[in-house]
PDB file of C-alpha atoms in Angstrom:
ATOM      1  CA  MET A   1     -10.262 -13.680 -15.806  1.00  0.00           C
ATOM      2  CA  MET A   2      -8.000 -13.539 -12.743  1.00  0.00           C
ATOM      3  CA  ILE A   3      -7.239 -10.764 -10.312  1.00  0.00           C
ATOM      4  CA  ASN A   4      -4.769 -11.375  -7.502  1.00  0.00           C
ATOM      5  CA  LYS A   5      -5.492  -8.850  -4.811  1.00  0.00           C
ATOM      6  CA  GLN A   6      -2.766 -10.137  -2.569  1.00  0.00           C
ATOM      7  CA  LYS A   7      -0.094  -9.073  -5.003  1.00  0.00           C
ATOM      8  CA  LEU A   8      -1.494  -5.568  -5.236  1.00  0.00           C
ATOM      9  CA  VAL A   9      -0.765  -4.782  -1.606  1.00  0.00           C
ATOM     10  CA  THR A  10       2.588  -6.511  -1.141  1.00  0.00           C
ATOM     11  CA  PRO A  11       4.890  -3.737   0.137  1.00  0.00           C
ATOM     12  CA  GLU A  12       7.934  -4.811  -1.860  1.00  0.00           C
ATOM     13  CA  ASN A  13       5.878  -4.554  -5.063  1.00  0.00           C
ATOM     14  CA  LEU A  14       4.729  -0.972  -4.504  1.00  0.00           C
ATOM     15  CA  PRO A  15       5.709   1.552  -7.158  1.00  0.00           C
ATOM     16  CA  VAL A  16       8.028   4.304  -5.933  1.00  0.00           C
ATOM     17  CA  ILE A  17       8.161   7.809  -7.395  1.00  0.00           C
ATOM     18  CA  ALA A  18      10.656  10.394  -6.129  1.00  0.00           C
ATOM     19  CA  GLY A  19      11.232   8.228  -3.067  1.00  0.00           C
ATOM     20  CA  VAL A  20       7.523   8.038  -2.201  1.00  0.00           C
ATOM     21  CA  GLU A  21       5.756   4.658  -2.162  1.00  0.00           C
ATOM     22  CA  ILE A  22       2.503   4.804  -4.106  1.00  0.00           C
ATOM     23  CA  SER A  23       0.316   2.491  -2.057  1.00  0.00           C
ATOM     24  CA  THR A  24      -2.778   0.717  -3.341  1.00  0.00           C
ATOM     25  CA  ASP A  25      -5.969  -0.409  -1.679  1.00  0.00           C
ATOM     26  CA  MET A  26      -7.245  -3.979  -1.725  1.00  0.00           C
ATOM     27  CA  VAL A  27      -8.586  -3.765  -5.283  1.00  0.00           C
ATOM     28  CA  GLY A  28      -5.564  -2.035  -6.788  1.00  0.00           C
ATOM     29  CA  ARG A  29      -6.660   1.615  -6.761  1.00  0.00           C
ATOM     30  CA  PHE A  30      -3.697   4.001  -6.386  1.00  0.00           C
ATOM     31  CA  ASN A  31      -3.204   6.507  -3.574  1.00  0.00           C
ATOM     32  CA  LEU A  32      -3.592  10.012  -5.036  1.00  0.00           C
ATOM     33  CA  ASN A  33      -2.243  11.614  -1.865  1.00  0.00           C
ATOM     34  CA  ALA A  34       0.989   9.671  -2.298  1.00  0.00           C
ATOM     35  CA  LEU A  35       1.207  10.880  -5.909  1.00  0.00           C
ATOM     36  CA  HIS A  36       0.756  14.429  -4.659  1.00  0.00           C
ATOM     37  CA  ARG A  37       3.611  14.000  -2.176  1.00  0.00           C
ATOM     38  CA  ALA A  38       5.790  12.549  -4.935  1.00  0.00           C
ATOM     39  CA  SER A  39       5.141  15.588  -7.130  1.00  0.00           C
ATOM     40  CA  GLY A  40       6.624  17.856  -4.458  1.00  0.00           C
ATOM     41  CA  LEU A  41       4.041  20.549  -5.161  1.00  0.00           C
ATOM     42  CA  GLY A  42       1.819  22.499  -2.809  1.00  0.00           C
ATOM     43  CA  PRO A  43      -1.834  22.371  -1.715  1.00  0.00           C
ATOM     44  CA  ASN A  44      -3.025  23.869  -5.002  1.00  0.00           C
ATOM     45  CA  LYS A  45      -2.178  20.528  -6.653  1.00  0.00           C
ATOM     46  CA  ALA A  46      -3.787  18.310  -3.978  1.00  0.00           C
ATOM     47  CA  PRO A  47      -6.247  15.591  -5.082  1.00  0.00           C
ATOM     48  CA  THR A  48      -9.178  17.515  -3.596  1.00  0.00           C
ATOM     49  CA  GLN A  49      -8.454  20.405  -5.958  1.00  0.00           C
ATOM     50  CA  TRP A  50      -8.407  18.133  -9.007  1.00  0.00           C
ATOM     51  CA  LEU A  51     -11.586  16.330  -7.922  1.00  0.00           C
ATOM     52  CA  ARG A  52     -13.418  19.672  -7.923  1.00  0.00           C
ATOM     53  CA  THR A  53     -12.746  20.172 -11.636  1.00  0.00           C
ATOM     54  CA  GLN A  54     -15.521  19.447 -14.112  1.00  0.00           C
ATOM     55  CA  SER A  55     -13.255  17.279 -16.248  1.00  0.00           C
ATOM     56  CA  ALA A  56     -12.437  15.027 -13.278  1.00  0.00           C
ATOM     57  CA  LYS A  57     -16.103  14.693 -12.343  1.00  0.00           C
ATOM     58  CA  GLN A  58     -17.044  13.776 -15.919  1.00  0.00           C
ATOM     59  CA  LEU A  59     -14.203  11.255 -16.220  1.00  0.00           C
ATOM     60  CA  ILE A  60     -15.135   9.555 -12.939  1.00  0.00           C
ATOM     61  CA  GLU A  61     -18.795   9.368 -13.939  1.00  0.00           C
ATOM     62  CA  GLU A  62     -17.984   7.862 -17.347  1.00  0.00           C
ATOM     63  CA  LEU A  63     -15.427   5.387 -15.965  1.00  0.00           C
ATOM     64  CA  GLU A  64     -17.770   4.138 -13.244  1.00  0.00           C
ATOM     65  CA  LYS A  65     -20.535   3.783 -15.823  1.00  0.00           C
ATOM     66  CA  GLU A  66     -18.283   1.651 -18.024  1.00  0.00           C
ATOM     67  CA  THR A  67     -16.714  -0.496 -15.293  1.00  0.00           C
ATOM     68  CA  MET A  68     -19.737  -0.596 -12.953  1.00  0.00           C
ATOM     69  CA  GLN A  69     -17.251  -0.237 -10.085  1.00  0.00           C
ATOM     70  CA  ASN A  70     -16.373   2.398  -7.530  1.00  0.00           C
ATOM     71  CA  CYS A  71     -13.365   3.963  -9.236  1.00  0.00           C
ATOM     72  CA  ILE A  72     -12.463   6.354  -6.436  1.00  0.00           C
ATOM     73  CA  VAL A  73     -12.786   5.914  -2.670  1.00  0.00           C
ATOM     74  CA  SER A  74     -11.630   7.653   0.487  1.00  0.00           C
ATOM     75  CA  LEU A  75     -10.179   5.518   3.273  1.00  0.00           C
ATOM     76  CA  GLU A  76      -9.548   6.695   6.819  1.00  0.00           C
ATOM     77  CA  GLY A  77      -6.732   5.832   9.166  1.00  0.00           C
ATOM     78  CA  ARG A  78      -2.955   6.100   9.203  1.00  0.00           C
ATOM     79  CA  ASN A  79      -2.646   4.449   5.786  1.00  0.00           C
ATOM     80  CA  GLY A  80      -5.755   6.073   4.366  1.00  0.00           C
ATOM     81  CA  GLY A  81      -6.245   8.638   1.644  1.00  0.00           C
ATOM     82  CA  THR A  82      -7.981   8.999  -1.704  1.00  0.00           C
ATOM     83  CA  PHE A  83      -7.548   5.877  -3.846  1.00  0.00           C
ATOM     84  CA  ALA A  84      -8.390   5.893  -7.554  1.00  0.00           C
ATOM     85  CA  HIS A  85      -8.489   3.632 -10.603  1.00  0.00           C
ATOM     86  CA  GLU A  86      -5.251   3.682 -12.605  1.00  0.00           C
ATOM     87  CA  LEU A  87      -6.789   5.783 -15.391  1.00  0.00           C
ATOM     88  CA  LEU A  88      -7.849   8.409 -12.865  1.00  0.00           C
ATOM     89  CA  ALA A  89      -4.414   8.351 -11.203  1.00  0.00           C
ATOM     90  CA  VAL A  90      -2.741   8.978 -14.562  1.00  0.00           C
ATOM     91  CA  GLU A  91      -5.180  11.785 -15.366  1.00  0.00           C
ATOM     92  CA  TYR A  92      -4.519  13.346 -11.975  1.00  0.00           C
ATOM     93  CA  ALA A  93      -0.772  13.173 -12.620  1.00  0.00           C
ATOM     94  CA  GLY A  94      -1.331  14.876 -15.992  1.00  0.00           C
ATOM     95  CA  TRP A  95      -3.289  17.642 -14.275  1.00  0.00           C
ATOM     96  CA  ILE A  96      -0.265  18.211 -12.039  1.00  0.00           C
ATOM     97  CA  SER A  97       2.092  18.450 -15.041  1.00  0.00           C
ATOM     98  CA  PRO A  98       2.749  16.726 -18.384  1.00  0.00           C
ATOM     99  CA  ALA A  99       6.216  15.614 -17.216  1.00  0.00           C
ATOM    100  CA  PHE A 100       4.796  14.090 -14.051  1.00  0.00           C
ATOM    101  CA  ARG A 101       2.201  12.228 -16.106  1.00  0.00           C
ATOM    102  CA  LEU A 102       4.962  10.612 -18.168  1.00  0.00           C
ATOM    103  CA  GLN A 103       6.833   9.604 -15.046  1.00  0.00           C
ATOM    104  CA  VAL A 104       3.748   8.105 -13.403  1.00  0.00           C
ATOM    105  CA  ASN A 105       2.759   6.267 -16.574  1.00  0.00           C
ATOM    106  CA  GLN A 106       6.189   4.693 -16.928  1.00  0.00           C
ATOM    107  CA  THR A 107       6.228   3.664 -13.278  1.00  0.00           C
ATOM    108  CA  PHE A 108       2.788   2.077 -13.556  1.00  0.00           C
ATOM    109  CA  ILE A 109       3.887   0.171 -16.673  1.00  0.00           C
ATOM    110  CA  ASP A 110       6.887  -1.231 -14.808  1.00  0.00           C
ATOM    111  CA  TYR A 111       4.691  -2.050 -11.824  1.00  0.00           C
ATOM    112  CA  ARG A 112       2.146  -3.895 -13.933  1.00  0.00           C
ATOM    113  CA  THR A 113       4.712  -5.859 -15.934  1.00  0.00           C
ATOM    114  CA  GLY A 114       6.862  -6.790 -12.930  1.00  0.00           C
ATOM    115  CA  LYS A 115       9.845  -4.747 -14.114  1.00  0.00           C
ATOM    116  CA  LEU A 116       9.824  -2.393 -11.166  1.00  0.00           C
ATOM    117  CA  THR A 117      13.277  -1.857  -9.660  1.00  0.00           C
ATOM    118  CA  ALA A 118      14.804   0.768  -7.456  1.00  0.00           C
ATOM    119  CA  GLY A 119      16.510   2.405 -10.396  1.00  0.00           C
ATOM    120  CA  ASN A 120      13.765   2.653 -12.965  1.00  0.00           C
ATOM    121  CA  ASN A 121      11.508   5.251 -11.329  1.00  0.00           C
ATOM    122  CA  GLN A 122      13.564   8.279 -12.290  1.00  0.00           C
ATOM    123  CA  LEU A 123      12.116  11.035 -14.470  1.00  0.00           C
ATOM    124  CA  PRO A 124      13.211  10.668 -18.112  1.00  0.00           C
ATOM    125  CA  ASN A 125      15.873  13.079 -19.363  1.00  0.00           C
ATOM    126  CA  PHE A 126      13.690  15.469 -21.348  1.00  0.00           C
ATOM    127  CA  ASP A 127      16.768  17.257 -22.680  1.00  0.00           C
ATOM    128  CA  ASP A 128      17.386  14.073 -24.665  1.00  0.00           C
ATOM    129  CA  PRO A 129      14.858  14.030 -27.569  1.00  0.00           C
ATOM    130  CA  ILE A 130      15.090  10.239 -27.927  1.00  0.00           C
ATOM    131  CA  ALA A 131      14.489   9.596 -24.217  1.00  0.00           C
ATOM    132  CA  ALA A 132      11.588  12.040 -24.212  1.00  0.00           C
ATOM    133  CA  ALA A 133      10.031  10.400 -27.275  1.00  0.00           C
ATOM    134  CA  GLU A 134      10.402   6.916 -25.778  1.00  0.00           C
ATOM    135  CA  ALA A 135       8.770   8.079 -22.537  1.00  0.00           C
ATOM    136  CA  TRP A 136       5.872   9.583 -24.492  1.00  0.00           C
ATOM    137  CA  ILE A 137       5.380   6.358 -26.478  1.00  0.00           C
ATOM    138  CA  GLU A 138       5.354   4.264 -23.292  1.00  0.00           C
ATOM    139  CA  ALA A 139       2.857   6.648 -21.728  1.00  0.00           C
ATOM    140  CA  ARG A 140       0.520   6.262 -24.687  1.00  0.00           C
ATOM    141  CA  LYS A 141       0.861   2.480 -24.475  1.00  0.00           C
ATOM    142  CA  ALA A 142      -0.094   2.540 -20.792  1.00  0.00           C
ATOM    143  CA  GLU A 143      -3.133   4.659 -21.539  1.00  0.00           C
ATOM    144  CA  ARG A 144      -4.287   2.270 -24.269  1.00  0.00           C
ATOM    145  CA  LEU A 145      -3.788  -0.732 -21.959  1.00  0.00           C
ATOM    146  CA  ALA A 146      -5.863   0.887 -19.231  1.00  0.00           C
ATOM    147  CA  LEU A 147      -8.623   1.833 -21.670  1.00  0.00           C
ATOM    148  CA  GLY A 148      -8.577  -1.716 -22.992  1.00  0.00           C
ATOM    149  CA  TYR A 149      -9.167  -3.034 -19.488  1.00  0.00           C
ATOM    150  CA  VAL A 150     -12.145  -0.709 -19.031  1.00  0.00           C
ATOM    151  CA  GLU A 151     -13.671  -1.830 -22.325  1.00  0.00           C
ATOM    152  CA  ARG A 152     -13.182  -5.529 -21.523  1.00  0.00           C
ATOM    153  CA  GLN A 153     -14.701  -5.094 -18.079  1.00  0.00           C
ATOM    154  CA  ALA A 154     -17.763  -3.308 -19.482  1.00  0.00           C
ATOM    155  CA  ARG A 155     -18.160  -5.983 -22.173  1.00  0.00           C
ATOM    156  CA  TYR A 156     -17.993  -8.741 -19.567  1.00  0.00           C
ATOM    157  CA  ILE A 157     -20.650  -7.087 -17.413  1.00  0.00           C
ATOM    158  CA  ASN A 158     -22.897  -6.806 -20.476  1.00  0.00           C
ATOM    159  CA  LYS A 159     -22.431 -10.514 -21.186  1.00  0.00           C
ATOM    160  CA  LEU A 160     -23.308 -11.367 -17.603  1.00  0.00           C
ATOM    161  CA  GLU A 161     -26.465  -9.316 -17.875  1.00  0.00           C
ATOM    162  CA  SER A 162     -27.419 -10.886 -21.190  1.00  0.00           C
ATOM    163  CA  HIS A 163     -26.641 -14.543 -20.480  1.00  0.00           C
ATOM    164  CA  LEU A 164     -26.759 -15.250 -16.756  1.00  0.00           C
ATOM    165  CA  ALA A 165     -29.401 -13.066 -15.230  1.00  0.00           C
ATOM    166  CA  ASP A 166     -32.912 -14.479 -15.412  1.00  0.00           C
ATOM    167  CA  GLY A 167     -33.525 -17.964 -14.091  1.00  0.00           C
ATOM    168  CA  ILE A 168     -30.528 -18.364 -11.763  1.00  0.00           C
ATOM    169  CA  THR A 169     -30.522 -17.906  -7.989  1.00  0.00           C
ATOM    170  CA  PRO A 170     -27.938 -15.746  -6.201  1.00  0.00           C
ATOM    171  CA  VAL A 171     -26.450 -18.866  -4.606  1.00  0.00           C
ATOM    172  CA  GLN A 172     -26.167 -20.673  -7.963  1.00  0.00           C
ATOM    173  CA  PHE A 173     -24.511 -17.641  -9.493  1.00  0.00           C
ATOM    174  CA  CYS A 174     -22.000 -17.258  -6.660  1.00  0.00           C
ATOM    175  CA  LYS A 175     -21.065 -20.949  -6.834  1.00  0.00           C
ATOM    176  CA  GLN A 176     -19.349 -20.038 -10.104  1.00  0.00           C
ATOM    177  CA  LEU A 177     -17.124 -17.458  -8.397  1.00  0.00           C
ATOM    178  CA  ASN A 178     -13.974 -18.651  -6.649  1.00  0.00           C
ATOM    179  CA  GLY A 179     -13.879 -18.218  -2.880  1.00  0.00           C
ATOM    180  CA  VAL A 180     -17.429 -17.028  -2.186  1.00  0.00           C
ATOM    181  CA  ASN A 181     -19.066 -18.514   0.902  1.00  0.00           C
ATOM    182  CA  THR A 182     -22.383 -19.380  -0.733  1.00  0.00           C
ATOM    183  CA  ARG A 183     -23.901 -20.456   2.592  1.00  0.00           C
ATOM    184  CA  GLN A 184     -23.869 -16.823   3.672  1.00  0.00           C
ATOM    185  CA  ILE A 185     -25.061 -15.198   0.435  1.00  0.00           C
ATOM    186  CA  ASN A 186     -28.790 -15.118   1.231  1.00  0.00           C
ATOM    187  CA  ALA A 187     -28.109 -13.702   4.704  1.00  0.00           C
ATOM    188  CA  PHE A 188     -25.787 -11.150   3.084  1.00  0.00           C
ATOM    189  CA  LEU A 189     -28.596 -10.127   0.712  1.00  0.00           C
ATOM    190  CA  GLU A 190     -31.019  -9.951   3.634  1.00  0.00           C
ATOM    191  CA  GLU A 191     -28.745  -7.306   5.181  1.00  0.00           C
ATOM    192  CA  ARG A 192     -28.889  -5.378   1.873  1.00  0.00           C
ATOM    193  CA  ASN A 193     -32.697  -5.356   1.969  1.00  0.00           C
ATOM    194  CA  TRP A 194     -33.012  -7.767  -0.967  1.00  0.00           C
ATOM    195  CA  LEU A 195     -34.451 -10.813   0.856  1.00  0.00           C
ATOM    196  CA  TYR A 196     -36.392 -11.655   3.982  1.00  0.00           C
ATOM    197  CA  ASP A 197     -37.238 -14.888   5.774  1.00  0.00           C
ATOM    198  CA  ASP A 198     -41.027 -15.226   5.938  1.00  0.00           C
ATOM    199  CA  ARG A 199     -40.791 -18.192   8.338  1.00  0.00           C
ATOM    200  CA  PRO A 200     -38.317 -17.030  11.012  1.00  0.00           C
ATOM    201  CA  GLU A 201     -39.730 -19.511  13.509  1.00  0.00           C
ATOM    202  CA  ALA A 202     -39.006 -22.500  11.232  1.00  0.00           C
ATOM    203  CA  MET A 203     -35.846 -24.603  11.268  1.00  0.00           C
ATOM    204  CA  TYR A 204     -34.870 -23.492   7.767  1.00  0.00           C
ATOM    205  CA  PRO A 205     -35.449 -20.053   6.244  1.00  0.00           C
ATOM    206  CA  ARG A 206     -37.837 -19.525   3.353  1.00  0.00           C
ATOM    207  CA  TRP A 207     -36.363 -16.640   1.426  1.00  0.00           C
ATOM    208  CA  ARG A 208     -38.670 -14.137  -0.218  1.00  0.00           C
ATOM    209  CA  VAL A 209     -37.858 -11.063  -2.305  1.00  0.00           C
ATOM    210  CA  LYS A 210     -38.362  -7.694  -0.614  1.00  0.00           C
ATOM    211  CA  ALA A 211     -40.120  -4.840  -2.386  1.00  0.00           C
ATOM    212  CA  TYR A 212     -36.896  -2.826  -2.643  1.00  0.00           C
ATOM    213  CA  ALA A 213     -35.190  -5.431  -4.841  1.00  0.00           C
ATOM    214  CA  ARG A 214     -38.221  -6.846  -6.656  1.00  0.00           C
ATOM    215  CA  ASP A 215     -38.156  -6.336 -10.434  1.00  0.00           C
ATOM    216  CA  GLN A 216     -34.909  -4.389 -10.128  1.00  0.00           C
ATOM    217  CA  TYR A 217     -32.391  -6.939  -8.850  1.00  0.00           C
ATOM    218  CA  LEU A 218     -34.525 -10.035  -8.230  1.00  0.00           C
ATOM    219  CA  THR A 219     -37.719 -11.692  -9.274  1.00  0.00           C
ATOM    220  CA  GLU A 220     -39.543 -14.534  -7.573  1.00  0.00           C
ATOM    221  CA  ARG A 221     -40.918 -17.844  -8.814  1.00  0.00           C
ATOM    222  CA  SER A 222     -43.517 -19.671  -6.734  1.00  0.00           C
ATOM    223  CA  GLY A 223     -44.653 -23.273  -6.848  1.00  0.00           C
ATOM    224  CA  GLN A 224     -45.851 -26.194  -4.814  1.00  0.00           C
ATOM    225  CA  VAL A 225     -44.240 -29.457  -3.771  1.00  0.00           C
ATOM    226  CA  GLU A 226     -45.888 -32.538  -2.345  1.00  0.00           C
ATOM    227  CA  GLN A 227     -44.724 -33.554   1.104  1.00  0.00           C
ATOM    228  CA  GLU A 228     -44.418 -37.096   2.473  1.00  0.00           C
ATOM    229  CA  ASN A 229     -47.817 -36.847   4.133  1.00  0.00           C
ATOM    230  CA  GLY A 230     -49.423 -35.985   0.814  1.00  0.00           C
ATOM    231  CA  GLU A 231     -50.022 -32.327   1.614  1.00  0.00           C
ATOM    232  CA  MET A 232     -48.857 -29.609  -0.763  1.00  0.00           C
ATOM    233  CA  ARG A 233     -46.371 -27.021   0.465  1.00  0.00           C
ATOM    234  CA  GLU A 234     -45.855 -23.651  -1.212  1.00  0.00           C
ATOM    235  CA  ILE A 235     -42.286 -22.757  -2.131  1.00  0.00           C
ATOM    236  CA  PHE A 236     -40.617 -19.589  -3.426  1.00  0.00           C
ATOM    237  CA  LYS A 237     -37.418 -19.220  -5.410  1.00  0.00           C
ATOM    238  CA  PRO A 238     -35.618 -15.821  -5.645  1.00  0.00           C
ATOM    239  CA  LEU A 239     -34.062 -15.387  -9.097  1.00  0.00           C
ATOM    240  CA  LEU A 240     -31.507 -12.855 -10.248  1.00  0.00           C
ATOM    241  CA  LYS A 241     -32.441 -10.175 -12.722  1.00  0.00           C
ATOM    242  CA  LYS A 242     -29.822  -8.833 -15.121  1.00  0.00           C
ATOM    243  CA  LYS A 243     -28.981  -5.898 -12.888  1.00  0.00           C
ATOM    244  CA  GLY A 244     -28.732  -8.185  -9.871  1.00  0.00           C
ATOM    245  CA  ALA A 245     -26.146 -10.449 -11.543  1.00  0.00           C
ATOM    246  CA  ALA A 246     -24.021  -7.442 -12.467  1.00  0.00           C
ATOM    247  CA  TRP A 247     -24.318  -6.069  -8.917  1.00  0.00           C
ATOM    248  CA  LEU A 248     -23.144  -9.343  -7.386  1.00  0.00           C
ATOM    249  CA  TYR A 249     -20.228  -9.668  -9.780  1.00  0.00           C
ATOM    250  CA  ARG A 250     -19.139  -6.077  -9.200  1.00  0.00           C
ATOM    251  CA  HIS A 251     -19.179  -6.559  -5.429  1.00  0.00           C
ATOM    252  CA  TYR A 252     -17.281  -9.823  -5.861  1.00  0.00           C
ATOM    253  CA  LEU A 253     -14.441  -8.020  -7.640  1.00  0.00           C
ATOM    254  CA  ASN A 254     -14.477  -5.338  -4.944  1.00  0.00           C
ATOM    255  CA  GLY A 255     -14.051  -8.027  -2.272  1.00  0.00           C
ATOM    256  CA  GLU A 256     -17.382  -7.208  -0.644  1.00  0.00           C
ATOM    257  CA  LEU A 257     -19.086 -10.628  -0.700  1.00  0.00           C
ATOM    258  CA  PRO A 258     -18.742 -13.096   2.214  1.00  0.00           C
ATOM    259  CA  MET A 259     -15.689 -15.238   1.449  1.00  0.00           C
ATOM    260  CA  LYS A 260     -14.520 -18.629   2.704  1.00  0.00           C
ATOM    261  CA  LYS A 261     -11.736 -18.735   5.294  1.00  0.00           C
ATOM    262  CA  THR A 262      -9.846 -21.080   2.951  1.00  0.00           C
ATOM    263  CA  TRP A 263     -10.094 -18.674   0.007  1.00  0.00           C
ATOM    264  CA  ASP A 264      -6.783 -18.424  -1.891  1.00  0.00           C
ATOM    265  CA  GLY A 265      -7.138 -14.696  -2.611  1.00  0.00           C
ATOM    266  CA  LEU A 266      -7.713 -15.207  -6.345  1.00  0.00           C
ATOM    267  CA  PHE A 267     -10.740 -13.763  -8.082  1.00  0.00           C
ATOM    268  CA  THR A 268     -11.631 -16.282 -10.762  1.00  0.00           C
ATOM    269  CA  HIS A 269     -14.775 -17.659 -12.333  1.00  0.00           C
ATOM    270  CA  ASN A 270     -15.575 -21.066 -13.736  1.00  0.00           C
ATOM    271  CA  THR A 271     -15.278 -22.205 -17.357  1.00  0.00           C
ATOM    272  CA  GLU A 272     -18.877 -21.372 -18.202  1.00  0.00           C
ATOM    273  CA  LEU A 273     -18.384 -17.755 -17.254  1.00  0.00           C
ATOM    274  CA  ALA A 274     -14.987 -17.646 -18.931  1.00  0.00           C
ATOM    275  CA  ASN A 275     -16.543 -18.824 -22.184  1.00  0.00           C
ATOM    276  CA  LEU A 276     -18.852 -15.811 -22.156  1.00  0.00           C
ATOM    277  CA  LEU A 277     -15.825 -13.574 -22.472  1.00  0.00           C
ATOM    278  CA  GLN A 278     -14.912 -15.304 -25.725  1.00  0.00           C
ATOM    279  CA  GLU A 279     -18.359 -15.056 -27.324  1.00  0.00           C
ATOM    280  CA  ASN A 280     -18.934 -12.354 -29.910  1.00  0.00           C
ATOM    281  CA  LYS A 281     -16.008 -10.171 -28.911  1.00  0.00           C
TER     282      LYS A 281
END
């Protein structure tokens, strides 16, 4: 699996609808405020109004349950706004109007397939039955593609939980993910209240699992090793639980793990993880 975040935010790649650039955030969620401006309609069709509807709340809840990701976020600043997963953006456009949904769907298809040009973001001629039918077909295709992505993502998370959880440390797990700075992972988890160093005065930390994360995200294996002087020293090894592996992977895709300065911007995993995607599809 590969996600190139850098492409998602390249200005020349941004989809344009009615002369308005539809910006994305760093994980490819679309700016609903920009879609609202492109629709040309008033405050009654603003994203905040749609988000208050029961159907929107239910869709967001179900989508986040399936993808195990934050599917809608609010960002502050000059380029901020409400950013949403593509499925939510399309649903929002449909709430504005059926015609606008078709236009947004077609634009997103062109954006995703690299066919986006200055002249292909115009609303289809709905007085032409053939053009209208073609636009509807393309819209349905886009919806199926987006749903397919959600299903694949949920299936992959389930495979991670089933195959990689127990018996692997957070550092070992993250070594399989391109770009993660594994030297900082335990400190990162300490900030999240997962781990603590029970020997802060020592040269090297001895990581232990905190009560908050124990039996939910991590478990702990203890043992003893013989030192050069013949004395036995107690050791502890934090191990990921199923939920912990899924949490780490989700935050990896969201760009929230500590990354190397030399990271190439690609979100990939090694062959072992890739093979899980192919098992029992």
